[in-house]
mmCIF file of C-alpha atoms in Angstrom:
data_model
loop_
_atom_site.group_PDB
_atom_site.id
_atom_site.type_symbol
_atom_site.label_atom_id
_atom_site.label_comp_id
_atom_site.label_asym_id
_atom_site.label_seq_id
_atom_site.Cartn_x
_atom_site.Cartn_y
_atom_site.Cartn_z
ATOM 1 C CA MET O 1 -18.818 -19.475 30.906
ATOM 2 C CA THR O 2 -21.839 -17.713 31.433
ATOM 3 C CA ARG O 3 -25.462 -17.879 31.527
ATOM 4 C CA LEU O 4 -25.766 -15.272 28.362
ATOM 5 C CA GLY O 5 -23.926 -15.950 25.023
ATOM 6 C CA GLN O 6 -23.704 -17.630 21.968
ATOM 7 C CA TYR O 7 -24.854 -20.789 20.804
ATOM 8 C CA PRO O 8 -22.987 -23.815 22.935
ATOM 9 C CA ARG O 9 -19.603 -24.757 21.474
ATOM 10 C CA ARG O 10 -19.059 -28.225 21.173
ATOM 11 C CA ILE O 11 -15.511 -29.435 21.449
ATOM 12 C CA VAL O 12 -14.724 -32.836 20.087
ATOM 13 C CA THR O 13 -11.161 -35.090 21.594
ATOM 14 C CA SER O 14 -9.867 -38.550 22.352
ATOM 15 C CA ALA O 15 -7.703 -37.273 25.410
ATOM 16 C CA GLU O 16 -7.947 -39.355 28.902
ATOM 17 C CA ARG O 17 -7.352 -36.090 30.311
ATOM 18 C CA VAL O 18 -8.824 -32.823 29.524
ATOM 19 C CA PRO O 19 -8.026 -29.430 31.203
ATOM 20 C CA VAL O 20 -10.610 -26.919 31.744
ATOM 21 C CA ARG O 21 -9.842 -23.376 32.327
ATOM 22 C CA PHE O 22 -12.230 -20.415 32.910
ATOM 23 C CA TYR O 23 -13.506 -17.304 31.542
ATOM 24 C CA PHE O 24 -16.627 -15.155 32.762
ATOM 25 C CA ASP O 25 -17.757 -11.442 31.219
ATOM 26 C CA PRO O 26 -16.171 -9.036 34.162
ATOM 27 C CA GLN O 27 -19.139 -7.354 34.198
ATOM 28 C CA ILE O 28 -21.534 -10.633 35.420
ATOM 29 C CA VAL O 29 -18.295 -11.564 37.917
ATOM 30 C CA ASP O 30 -16.423 -9.736 39.897
ATOM 31 C CA LEU O 31 -12.977 -11.225 39.108
ATOM 32 C CA THR O 32 -11.115 -9.933 41.764
ATOM 33 C CA LYS O 33 -13.043 -11.615 44.072
ATOM 34 C CA VAL O 34 -13.183 -15.160 42.838
ATOM 35 C CA LYS O 35 -12.339 -17.680 45.476
ATOM 36 C CA ALA O 36 -13.215 -20.660 43.729
ATOM 37 C CA TYR O 37 -14.821 -22.131 40.075
ATOM 38 C CA ALA O 38 -16.763 -25.203 39.923
ATOM 39 C CA LEU O 39 -17.499 -27.478 36.912
ATOM 40 C CA TRP O 40 -20.861 -28.404 36.216
ATOM 41 C CA SER O 41 -22.049 -31.664 34.294
ATOM 42 C CA PHE O 42 -25.264 -32.140 32.729
ATOM 43 C CA GLU O 43 -26.809 -35.324 33.591
ATOM 44 C CA GLU O 44 -29.458 -36.461 30.345
ATOM 45 C CA ALA O 45 -31.356 -38.895 32.405
ATOM 46 C CA THR O 46 -32.671 -36.663 35.006
ATOM 47 C CA ARG O 47 -32.364 -33.454 33.599
ATOM 48 C CA THR O 48 -30.066 -32.690 36.297
ATOM 49 C CA TRP O 49 -26.952 -30.612 37.286
ATOM 50 C CA ARG O 50 -23.967 -32.778 39.221
ATOM 51 C CA LYS O 51 -20.747 -30.700 40.189
ATOM 52 C CA ILE O 52 -18.045 -32.688 38.939
ATOM 53 C CA GLY O 53 -15.059 -30.445 40.239
ATOM 54 C CA THR O 54 -13.448 -27.574 41.756
ATOM 55 C CA ALA O 55 -10.391 -24.848 41.557
ATOM 56 C CA SER O 56 -8.971 -22.247 42.989
ATOM 57 C CA PRO O 57 -7.973 -19.655 40.820
ATOM 58 C CA ASP O 58 -4.373 -20.583 41.954
ATOM 59 C CA ALA O 59 -5.114 -24.151 40.836
ATOM 60 C CA LEU O 60 -6.277 -23.745 37.204
ATOM 61 C CA PRO O 61 -6.784 -25.121 34.712
ATOM 62 C CA LEU O 62 -8.769 -27.873 36.217
ATOM 63 C CA GLU O 63 -8.270 -31.052 34.668
ATOM 64 C CA ILE O 64 -11.214 -33.661 34.754
ATOM 65 C CA GLN O 65 -11.243 -37.482 33.170
ATOM 66 C CA PRO O 66 -14.221 -37.836 31.537
ATOM 67 C CA ASP O 67 -16.298 -40.626 29.730
ATOM 68 C CA GLU O 68 -16.225 -41.680 26.948
ATOM 69 C CA GLY O 69 -19.819 -39.924 25.302
ATOM 70 C CA LEU O 70 -21.247 -36.121 24.869
ATOM 71 C CA HIS O 71 -20.856 -33.829 28.455
ATOM 72 C CA GLY O 72 -23.044 -30.520 28.360
ATOM 73 C CA LEU O 73 -20.945 -27.939 30.987
ATOM 74 C CA ARG O 74 -21.482 -25.088 32.714
ATOM 75 C CA ALA O 75 -19.550 -23.402 34.827
ATOM 76 C CA SER O 76 -20.308 -21.424 38.508
ATOM 77 C CA VAL O 77 -18.212 -19.345 40.712
ATOM 78 C CA THR O 78 -17.504 -18.967 44.570
ATOM 79 C CA CYS O 79 -16.966 -15.845 45.853
ATOM 80 C CA ALA O 80 -14.778 -14.352 48.529
ATOM 81 C CA ASP O 81 -17.698 -13.506 50.590
ATOM 82 C CA GLY O 82 -18.545 -17.663 50.121
ATOM 83 C CA THR O 83 -21.957 -17.207 47.500
ATOM 84 C CA GLU O 84 -21.725 -19.087 45.452
ATOM 85 C CA LYS O 85 -22.933 -17.296 41.165
ATOM 86 C CA LEU O 86 -24.099 -18.741 38.010
ATOM 87 C CA VAL O 87 -25.134 -22.125 39.906
ATOM 88 C CA PRO O 88 -26.510 -24.376 37.123
ATOM 89 C CA SER O 89 -30.712 -24.362 37.054
ATOM 90 C CA PRO O 90 -32.493 -27.624 35.106
ATOM 91 C CA GLY O 91 -33.491 -25.677 32.549
ATOM 92 C CA ASP O 92 -30.182 -24.252 31.912
ATOM 93 C CA GLU O 93 -28.480 -25.381 28.773
ATOM 94 C CA PRO O 94 -24.948 -26.090 28.803
ATOM 95 C CA SER O 95 -22.330 -23.562 27.744
ATOM 96 C CA LEU O 96 -20.457 -26.063 26.025
ATOM 97 C CA TRP O 97 -20.701 -29.429 24.890
ATOM 98 C CA LEU O 98 -17.492 -31.912 25.254
ATOM 99 C CA CYS O 99 -17.653 -34.851 22.585
ATOM 100 C CA VAL O 100 -14.977 -37.472 24.267
ATOM 101 C CA ASP O 101 -14.843 -39.824 21.458
ATOM 102 C CA ARG O 102 -11.538 -43.126 21.965
ATOM 103 C CA SER O 103 -12.996 -45.453 19.807
ATOM 104 C CA PRO O 104 -11.719 -45.925 15.929
ATOM 105 C CA PRO O 105 -14.666 -45.854 13.409
ATOM 106 C CA ASP O 106 -15.835 -49.504 11.966
ATOM 107 C CA VAL O 107 -14.855 -48.692 8.255
ATOM 108 C CA ALA O 108 -16.344 -51.352 5.447
ATOM 109 C CA TRP O 109 -15.132 -51.049 1.211
ATOM 110 C CA VAL O 110 -18.333 -51.578 -0.843
ATOM 111 C CA SER O 111 -17.365 -51.043 -4.114
ATOM 112 C CA PRO O 112 -15.390 -51.298 -6.731
ATOM 113 C CA ARG O 113 -14.848 -54.491 -5.395
ATOM 114 C CA ALA O 114 -11.128 -56.109 -4.902
ATOM 115 C CA GLY O 115 -9.735 -56.903 -7.823
ATOM 116 C CA SER O 116 -12.604 -55.031 -10.092
ATOM 117 C CA SER O 117 -10.396 -53.733 -13.300
ATOM 118 C CA ILE O 118 -11.267 -49.824 -13.830
ATOM 119 C CA ARG O 119 -8.800 -48.592 -16.220
ATOM 120 C CA GLY O 120 -10.898 -46.789 -19.031
ATOM 121 C CA PHE O 121 -13.201 -45.440 -16.768
ATOM 122 C CA ARG O 122 -13.946 -41.009 -16.780
ATOM 123 C CA THR O 123 -15.596 -41.382 -13.545
ATOM 124 C CA LEU O 124 -15.946 -44.230 -10.695
ATOM 125 C CA ASP O 125 -17.380 -44.204 -7.647
ATOM 126 C CA PHE O 126 -16.003 -45.559 -4.542
ATOM 127 C CA ARG O 127 -18.389 -46.763 -1.823
ATOM 128 C CA TRP O 128 -17.913 -47.249 2.143
ATOM 129 C CA THR O 129 -19.720 -47.557 4.934
ATOM 130 C CA ALA O 130 -19.025 -46.101 8.586
ATOM 131 C CA ASN O 131 -19.976 -46.950 11.886
#
């Protein structure tokens, strides 16, 4: 994840645990000097970023246990000299959207009604609702 790049990616999962690996452009971050990676989550209510996990390069992937919902994520690095780079600011957009959906959909059949005769039709409209 970097400050530069494409529109934020979206990942959908129903997993209880999500492994996270960090990738940076080597022109932005000297990977040989990285002491630790940090994962940040965007807090929609306060429009701020909150650090939700850290990992050393040897301890990857970082495993998180996100709640159900939509999570905006970014990453930063701490270098060997102690400086932290790419810490997200309040105006920064997420680099990745993680959608955690563990709820099965609620589907209701509308038509054709149970027991309806459908013989002889060239086309047939199926209707249902889903939440």
